[in-house]
Amino acid sequence: MKLLSLIYIAVVFTCFVDSPFVAAKTPLVFPAQSENKSVLKIYGGADKMEIAPFLSAFQKKYPFVQIDYYELSTFEVYSEFLADVKNPPDVLLSSAMNLQVKLVNDGYAQPYSSEQTNKLPAWAKWRNEVFGFTYETAVIAFNKEFLGEEVAPSSRNELLELIRRRSEQIKGRIGIYDITQVGIGYLLWAHDREQSSSYGRMLESFGYHSTRVFRRSADILKALSTGELTVGYNILSSYARTWAAQHPNIIVVQPKDYTSVIMRSAIIPKHAKNVIGAQLFIDYLVSVQGQTDMANFTNFEPINNEVRIKQKHLLDISEGQLRPVPLGIEILVIDDQMKRQIIIQEWENALFEYQ
């Protein structure tokens, strides 16, 4: 654990950038520990700070592999890949399930079947081309100082009531993902539109209160920790819990009316150069060892049942009404061009009407 932590700290400080353009060009590098190295290029939507210890654990198992990890937004994982499909990374990791399934459906992925992938339940993979490896819930995060003695809202209706009561104090201090730029932001917002009876009121309230949009979870959570924001809505739980552990003034709530659940998934592009390295990585992602390392070194939730039995799992102890987003062809309805235009248009109209 100490060795992994040292490697993690070293790589983060040698390559920590925030600009999406710079991030796309400057990878987080884990140098190979042998002369006959194999380079594994990964585009990932996961924050470097969160995934670095897991990547270190993989390289400890396969020291001949050099990992070049490019941190991008989930939409950039998709768009950067499409910009040069004949020269792709070897693995695409993303929480934007709709975009991953679309790439598979459009013929951009290659199938892979192994002893490890065959152990995945049917709902965690599709066509042996996209593989789910961790669950995430969408949570609401609050600044504790803003709440004071109040109990944090535990549902969307309670959140709306808090916003109504403290309207002037909360204006300009709600943060959400920019759904036009962040793939997981769009997916969660579209899912809310289908699931929430309070969706229209949320849109109106967020618009009136000058809600701010962000491209990175870390930026929302940093603003929450400093008090610049008071509420962060639909934040991925792994990031929220990591920040809350380091900043006790952040409170994380899994809404009880319903909690959206998504899977992070992996695909191997059709023209990947290091196919063997990519297959090793996929096997490790879903294996008992990889899932255990994920549980031990990150806040990503394992989906492997053997690992879940050994420790409390988010889905097993959840008090919320869980509403998973399905991994499969049905998710493509969310990305129908006309539907996307309608969702984004009503989102932009509501959020920018008062600005």
Coordinates of C-alpha atoms in Angstrom, one line a residue:
M1 CA 0.0 0.0 0.0
K2 CA 2.8 2.4 0.9
L3 CA 4.6 1.6 -2.4
L4 CA 1.4 2.3 -4.4
S5 CA 0.9 5.6 -2.5
L6 CA 4.4 6.7 -3.3
I7 CA 4.0 5.9 -7.0
Y8 CA 0.7 7.6 -7.0
I9 CA 2.0 10.8 -5.5
A10 CA 4.9 10.9 -7.8
V11 CA 2.9 10.5 -11.0
V12 CA 0.2 13.0 -9.9
F13 CA 2.8 15.7 -9.2
T14 CA 4.7 15.2 -12.4
C15 CA 1.6 15.4 -14.5
F16 CA -1.3 17.3 -13.0
V17 CA -3.2 19.6 -15.4
D18 CA -6.7 21.0 -15.5
S19 CA -7.1 22.2 -19.0
P20 CA -9.0 19.7 -21.2
F21 CA -6.7 20.5 -24.2
V22 CA -3.5 20.0 -22.2
A23 CA -5.0 16.9 -20.5
A24 CA -5.7 15.4 -24.0
K25 CA -2.0 16.0 -25.0
T26 CA -0.2 15.3 -21.7
P27 CA -0.8 11.8 -20.2
L28 CA -0.3 10.6 -16.7
V29 CA 2.6 8.2 -17.3
F30 CA 3.5 5.0 -15.3
P31 CA 6.9 4.0 -16.7
A32 CA 7.5 0.3 -17.4
Q33 CA 9.8 -1.4 -14.9
S34 CA 11.5 -3.6 -17.5
E35 CA 13.5 -2.9 -20.7
N36 CA 11.1 -4.8 -23.0
K37 CA 8.2 -2.6 -22.4
S38 CA 4.7 -2.6 -23.8
V39 CA 2.8 0.8 -23.9
L40 CA -0.8 0.8 -23.0
K41 CA -2.7 4.0 -24.1
I42 CA -5.9 4.7 -22.2
Y43 CA -8.4 7.5 -22.6
G44 CA -10.4 7.8 -19.4
G45 CA -13.1 9.9 -17.9
A46 CA -12.0 9.0 -14.3
D47 CA -10.2 11.7 -12.4
K48 CA -6.4 11.1 -12.2
M49 CA -6.4 11.6 -8.5
E50 CA -9.0 8.7 -8.1
I51 CA -7.7 6.2 -10.6
A52 CA -3.9 6.5 -10.2
P53 CA -3.6 4.0 -7.3
F54 CA -5.6 1.4 -9.2
L55 CA -3.4 1.9 -12.3
S56 CA -0.3 1.5 -10.1
A57 CA -1.7 -1.8 -8.7
F58 CA -2.2 -3.1 -12.3
Q59 CA 1.4 -2.1 -13.2
K60 CA 2.7 -3.8 -10.1
K61 CA 1.2 -7.0 -11.5
Y62 CA 2.4 -6.3 -15.0
P63 CA 5.7 -4.3 -14.6
F64 CA 6.5 -4.6 -18.3
V65 CA 3.5 -2.4 -19.2
Q66 CA 3.9 1.4 -19.5
I67 CA 0.6 3.1 -18.9
D68 CA -0.2 6.4 -20.6
Y69 CA -3.4 7.6 -19.1
Y70 CA -5.2 10.6 -20.7
E71 CA -7.8 12.2 -18.4
L72 CA -10.6 13.6 -20.4
S73 CA -14.2 14.5 -19.8
T74 CA -16.6 11.7 -20.7
F75 CA -17.7 13.5 -23.9
E76 CA -14.0 14.1 -24.8
V77 CA -13.3 10.4 -24.4
Y78 CA -15.9 9.9 -27.1
S79 CA -15.1 12.8 -29.4
E80 CA -11.3 12.6 -29.2
F81 CA -11.6 8.9 -30.2
L82 CA -13.9 9.7 -33.1
A83 CA -11.5 12.4 -34.3
D84 CA -8.9 9.7 -35.2
V85 CA -10.5 6.2 -35.2
K86 CA -7.5 4.7 -37.1
N87 CA -5.1 5.8 -34.4
P88 CA -7.0 5.2 -31.2
P89 CA -6.0 4.5 -27.7
D90 CA -6.0 0.8 -26.6
V91 CA -8.8 1.2 -24.0
L92 CA -11.6 3.6 -23.5
L93 CA -12.9 4.0 -19.9
S94 CA -16.1 6.1 -19.3
S95 CA -19.0 6.5 -17.1
A96 CA -21.1 7.8 -20.0
M97 CA -22.7 4.5 -20.8
N98 CA -24.8 5.8 -23.6
L99 CA -21.7 7.0 -25.5
Q100 CA -19.8 3.7 -24.9
V101 CA -22.8 1.7 -26.2
K102 CA -23.1 4.0 -29.2
L103 CA -19.5 3.3 -30.1
V104 CA -20.0 -0.4 -29.9
N105 CA -23.3 -0.2 -31.8
D106 CA -21.6 1.8 -34.6
G107 CA -18.9 -0.8 -35.0
Y108 CA -15.9 0.9 -33.4
A109 CA -15.1 -1.8 -30.7
Q110 CA -13.7 -5.3 -31.0
P111 CA -15.1 -8.2 -29.1
Y112 CA -13.2 -10.0 -26.3
S113 CA -14.1 -13.1 -24.4
S114 CA -12.0 -14.7 -21.6
E115 CA -12.4 -16.6 -18.4
Q116 CA -12.7 -13.3 -16.5
T117 CA -15.1 -11.6 -18.8
N118 CA -17.3 -14.7 -19.0
K119 CA -17.8 -14.5 -15.2
L120 CA -19.5 -11.1 -15.6
P121 CA -23.3 -11.2 -15.3
A122 CA -25.2 -10.4 -18.5
W123 CA -26.3 -7.0 -17.2
A124 CA -22.6 -5.9 -16.8
K125 CA -21.6 -6.4 -20.4
W126 CA -23.0 -6.1 -23.9
R127 CA -22.0 -8.1 -27.1
N128 CA -18.7 -9.0 -25.4
E129 CA -17.5 -5.5 -26.5
V130 CA -18.4 -3.2 -23.6
F131 CA -17.7 -4.3 -20.0
G132 CA -19.0 -2.7 -16.8
F133 CA -16.5 -2.7 -14.0
T134 CA -17.8 -0.5 -11.2
Y135 CA -21.1 1.1 -10.1
E136 CA -21.6 4.7 -9.3
T137 CA -24.6 6.6 -7.8
A138 CA -25.4 10.2 -8.5
V139 CA -25.5 12.1 -5.2
I140 CA -26.2 15.6 -3.9
A141 CA -23.4 17.3 -1.9
F142 CA -23.8 20.2 0.5
N143 CA -21.5 22.7 2.2
K144 CA -21.9 22.0 5.9
E145 CA -21.3 25.6 7.0
F146 CA -24.2 26.8 4.8
L147 CA -26.5 24.2 6.3
G148 CA -25.6 25.2 9.9
E149 CA -27.9 23.4 12.3
E150 CA -30.2 22.2 9.5
V151 CA -30.4 18.6 8.5
A152 CA -29.2 18.0 4.9
P153 CA -32.2 17.5 2.5
S154 CA -32.6 13.8 1.7
S155 CA -34.8 14.1 -1.4
R156 CA -35.3 16.4 -4.4
N157 CA -38.5 17.8 -2.9
E158 CA -36.6 18.7 0.3
L159 CA -33.8 20.2 -1.8
L160 CA -36.3 22.4 -3.6
E161 CA -37.8 23.4 -0.2
L162 CA -34.3 24.4 1.1
I163 CA -33.7 26.5 -2.1
R164 CA -37.1 28.2 -1.7
R165 CA -36.5 29.1 2.0
R166 CA -33.0 30.4 1.5
S167 CA -33.4 31.7 -2.0
E168 CA -31.2 34.8 -1.7
Q169 CA -28.4 33.0 0.1
I170 CA -28.3 30.2 -2.5
K171 CA -28.4 32.2 -5.7
G172 CA -25.4 31.6 -7.9
R173 CA -24.2 28.9 -5.5
I174 CA -25.6 25.7 -7.0
G175 CA -23.2 23.6 -9.2
I176 CA -24.0 21.0 -11.8
Y177 CA -22.3 19.3 -14.8
D178 CA -22.5 21.1 -18.1
I179 CA -24.6 18.6 -20.0
T180 CA -23.5 20.1 -23.4
Q181 CA -19.9 19.2 -22.6
V182 CA -19.9 16.4 -20.1
G183 CA -21.3 13.0 -21.3
I184 CA -22.1 11.7 -17.8
G185 CA -23.8 15.0 -17.0
Y186 CA -26.1 14.6 -20.0
L187 CA -26.8 11.0 -19.2
L188 CA -27.8 11.7 -15.6
W189 CA -29.9 14.7 -16.6
A190 CA -31.8 12.7 -19.3
H191 CA -32.3 9.9 -16.8
D192 CA -33.7 12.5 -14.3
R193 CA -36.1 13.7 -17.0
E194 CA -37.6 10.2 -17.2
Q195 CA -37.6 9.4 -13.5
S196 CA -38.3 12.5 -11.5
S197 CA -41.8 14.0 -10.9
S198 CA -40.0 17.2 -9.7
Y199 CA -37.9 17.5 -12.9
G200 CA -39.8 20.6 -14.2
R201 CA -39.6 22.4 -10.8
M202 CA -35.9 21.6 -10.6
L203 CA -35.3 23.1 -14.0
E204 CA -37.2 26.2 -13.1
S205 CA -35.6 26.6 -9.6
F206 CA -32.1 26.0 -10.9
G207 CA -32.6 28.5 -13.7
Y208 CA -34.0 31.2 -11.3
H209 CA -31.2 30.7 -8.9
S210 CA -28.4 31.2 -11.4
T211 CA -27.1 27.7 -11.2
R212 CA -23.4 27.4 -12.4
V213 CA -22.2 24.7 -14.8
F214 CA -18.9 22.9 -14.6
R215 CA -17.0 20.3 -16.7
R216 CA -15.2 18.5 -13.8
S217 CA -16.4 17.0 -10.6
A218 CA -13.3 18.2 -8.9
D219 CA -14.1 21.8 -9.7
I220 CA -17.6 21.5 -8.2
L221 CA -16.3 19.8 -5.1
K222 CA -13.5 22.3 -4.6
A223 CA -16.0 25.1 -4.8
L224 CA -18.2 23.3 -2.3
S225 CA -15.3 22.9 0.1
T226 CA -14.4 26.6 0.0
G227 CA -18.0 27.7 0.4
E228 CA -18.1 29.3 -3.1
L229 CA -20.9 26.8 -3.8
T230 CA -23.5 25.5 -1.3
V231 CA -25.0 22.6 -3.3
G232 CA -23.6 20.2 -5.9
Y233 CA -26.3 18.2 -7.8
N234 CA -25.9 14.8 -9.5
I235 CA -22.2 14.4 -8.6
L236 CA -20.7 11.0 -9.0
S237 CA -20.4 9.4 -5.6
S238 CA -16.8 8.2 -5.8
Y239 CA -15.5 11.7 -6.2
A240 CA -17.9 13.1 -3.7
R241 CA -16.8 10.6 -1.0
T242 CA -13.2 11.2 -1.7
W243 CA -13.6 14.9 -1.2
A244 CA -15.8 14.5 1.8
A245 CA -13.1 12.4 3.5
Q246 CA -10.6 15.1 3.0
H247 CA -13.0 18.1 3.6
P248 CA -15.3 17.4 6.5
N249 CA -17.4 20.5 5.6
I250 CA -18.8 18.5 2.6
I251 CA -21.9 16.4 3.3
V252 CA -22.9 13.7 0.8
V253 CA -26.5 12.6 0.4
Q254 CA -27.9 9.7 -1.6
P255 CA -31.5 11.0 -2.4
K256 CA -34.2 8.7 -0.9
D257 CA -36.9 9.6 -3.5
Y258 CA -34.6 7.8 -6.1
T259 CA -31.0 7.4 -6.7
S260 CA -29.6 7.1 -10.3
V261 CA -27.1 4.3 -10.7
I262 CA -24.6 4.1 -13.6
M263 CA -21.7 1.8 -14.5
R264 CA -18.3 2.8 -15.6
S265 CA -17.4 0.7 -18.6
A266 CA -14.5 -0.3 -20.8
I267 CA -14.1 -1.0 -24.5
I268 CA -11.2 -2.0 -26.7
P269 CA -11.3 0.0 -30.0
K270 CA -11.3 -2.0 -33.2
H271 CA -7.9 -0.6 -34.4
A272 CA -6.1 -0.7 -31.0
K273 CA -2.4 -1.2 -31.4
N274 CA -1.7 -3.0 -28.1
V275 CA -4.5 -5.5 -28.1
I276 CA -2.8 -8.0 -25.7
G277 CA -2.1 -5.2 -23.2
A278 CA -5.7 -4.0 -23.5
Q279 CA -7.0 -7.6 -22.9
L280 CA -4.8 -7.9 -19.8
F281 CA -6.2 -4.7 -18.5
I282 CA -9.8 -5.7 -19.1
D283 CA -9.2 -9.0 -17.4
Y284 CA -7.7 -7.3 -14.4
L285 CA -10.5 -4.7 -14.2
V286 CA -13.1 -7.4 -13.7
S287 CA -11.1 -10.0 -11.8
V288 CA -11.3 -10.7 -8.1
Q289 CA -7.8 -9.2 -7.6
G290 CA -8.5 -6.1 -9.7
Q291 CA -11.9 -5.5 -8.1
T292 CA -10.3 -6.0 -4.6
D293 CA -7.6 -3.5 -5.5
M294 CA -10.3 -1.1 -6.7
A295 CA -12.1 -1.4 -3.4
N296 CA -8.9 -1.0 -1.4
F297 CA -7.3 1.9 -3.2
T298 CA -10.1 3.9 -4.6
N299 CA -13.7 4.9 -3.9
F300 CA -15.0 3.0 -6.9
E301 CA -17.5 0.4 -6.0
P302 CA -16.7 -3.2 -7.1
I303 CA -19.4 -5.1 -9.0
N304 CA -17.8 -8.6 -8.5
N305 CA -20.0 -10.5 -6.1
E306 CA -17.1 -12.2 -4.4
V307 CA -15.6 -8.9 -3.5
R308 CA -19.0 -7.4 -2.5
I309 CA -19.6 -10.1 0.0
K310 CA -16.4 -9.3 1.8
Q311 CA -17.2 -5.6 2.4
K312 CA -20.2 -3.3 2.7
H313 CA -21.3 -2.4 -0.8
L314 CA -23.0 0.8 -1.8
L315 CA -25.9 -0.9 -3.5
D316 CA -26.5 -3.3 -0.6
I317 CA -26.7 -0.7 2.1
S318 CA -28.4 2.0 0.1
E319 CA -31.5 3.6 1.7
G320 CA -32.5 5.2 -1.6
Q321 CA -34.7 3.8 -4.3
L322 CA -32.1 2.7 -6.8
R323 CA -32.8 3.4 -10.5
P324 CA -30.0 1.8 -12.6
V325 CA -29.4 3.0 -16.2
P326 CA -29.3 -0.1 -18.4
L327 CA -26.2 -1.1 -20.3
G328 CA -27.5 -2.1 -23.7
I329 CA -29.2 -1.0 -26.9
E330 CA -32.1 0.5 -25.1
I331 CA -29.9 3.3 -23.7
L332 CA -29.4 4.7 -27.2
V333 CA -32.9 6.2 -27.0
I334 CA -31.3 8.8 -24.8
D335 CA -29.0 9.8 -27.6
D336 CA -31.5 10.1 -30.3
Q337 CA -30.6 13.3 -32.1
M338 CA -34.0 14.9 -31.8
K339 CA -34.4 13.9 -28.2
R340 CA -30.9 15.3 -27.3
Q341 CA -31.8 18.6 -29.0
I342 CA -35.0 18.9 -27.0
I343 CA -33.3 18.1 -23.6
I344 CA -30.4 20.4 -24.2
Q345 CA -32.7 23.2 -25.5
E346 CA -35.0 23.1 -22.5
W347 CA -32.0 22.9 -20.2
E348 CA -30.4 25.9 -21.7
N349 CA -33.7 27.9 -21.9
A350 CA -34.3 27.3 -18.2
L351 CA -30.7 27.9 -16.9
F352 CA -30.0 31.0 -18.9
E353 CA -33.4 32.7 -18.9
Y354 CA -32.6 34.8 -15.9
Q355 CA -29.0 35.6 -16.8

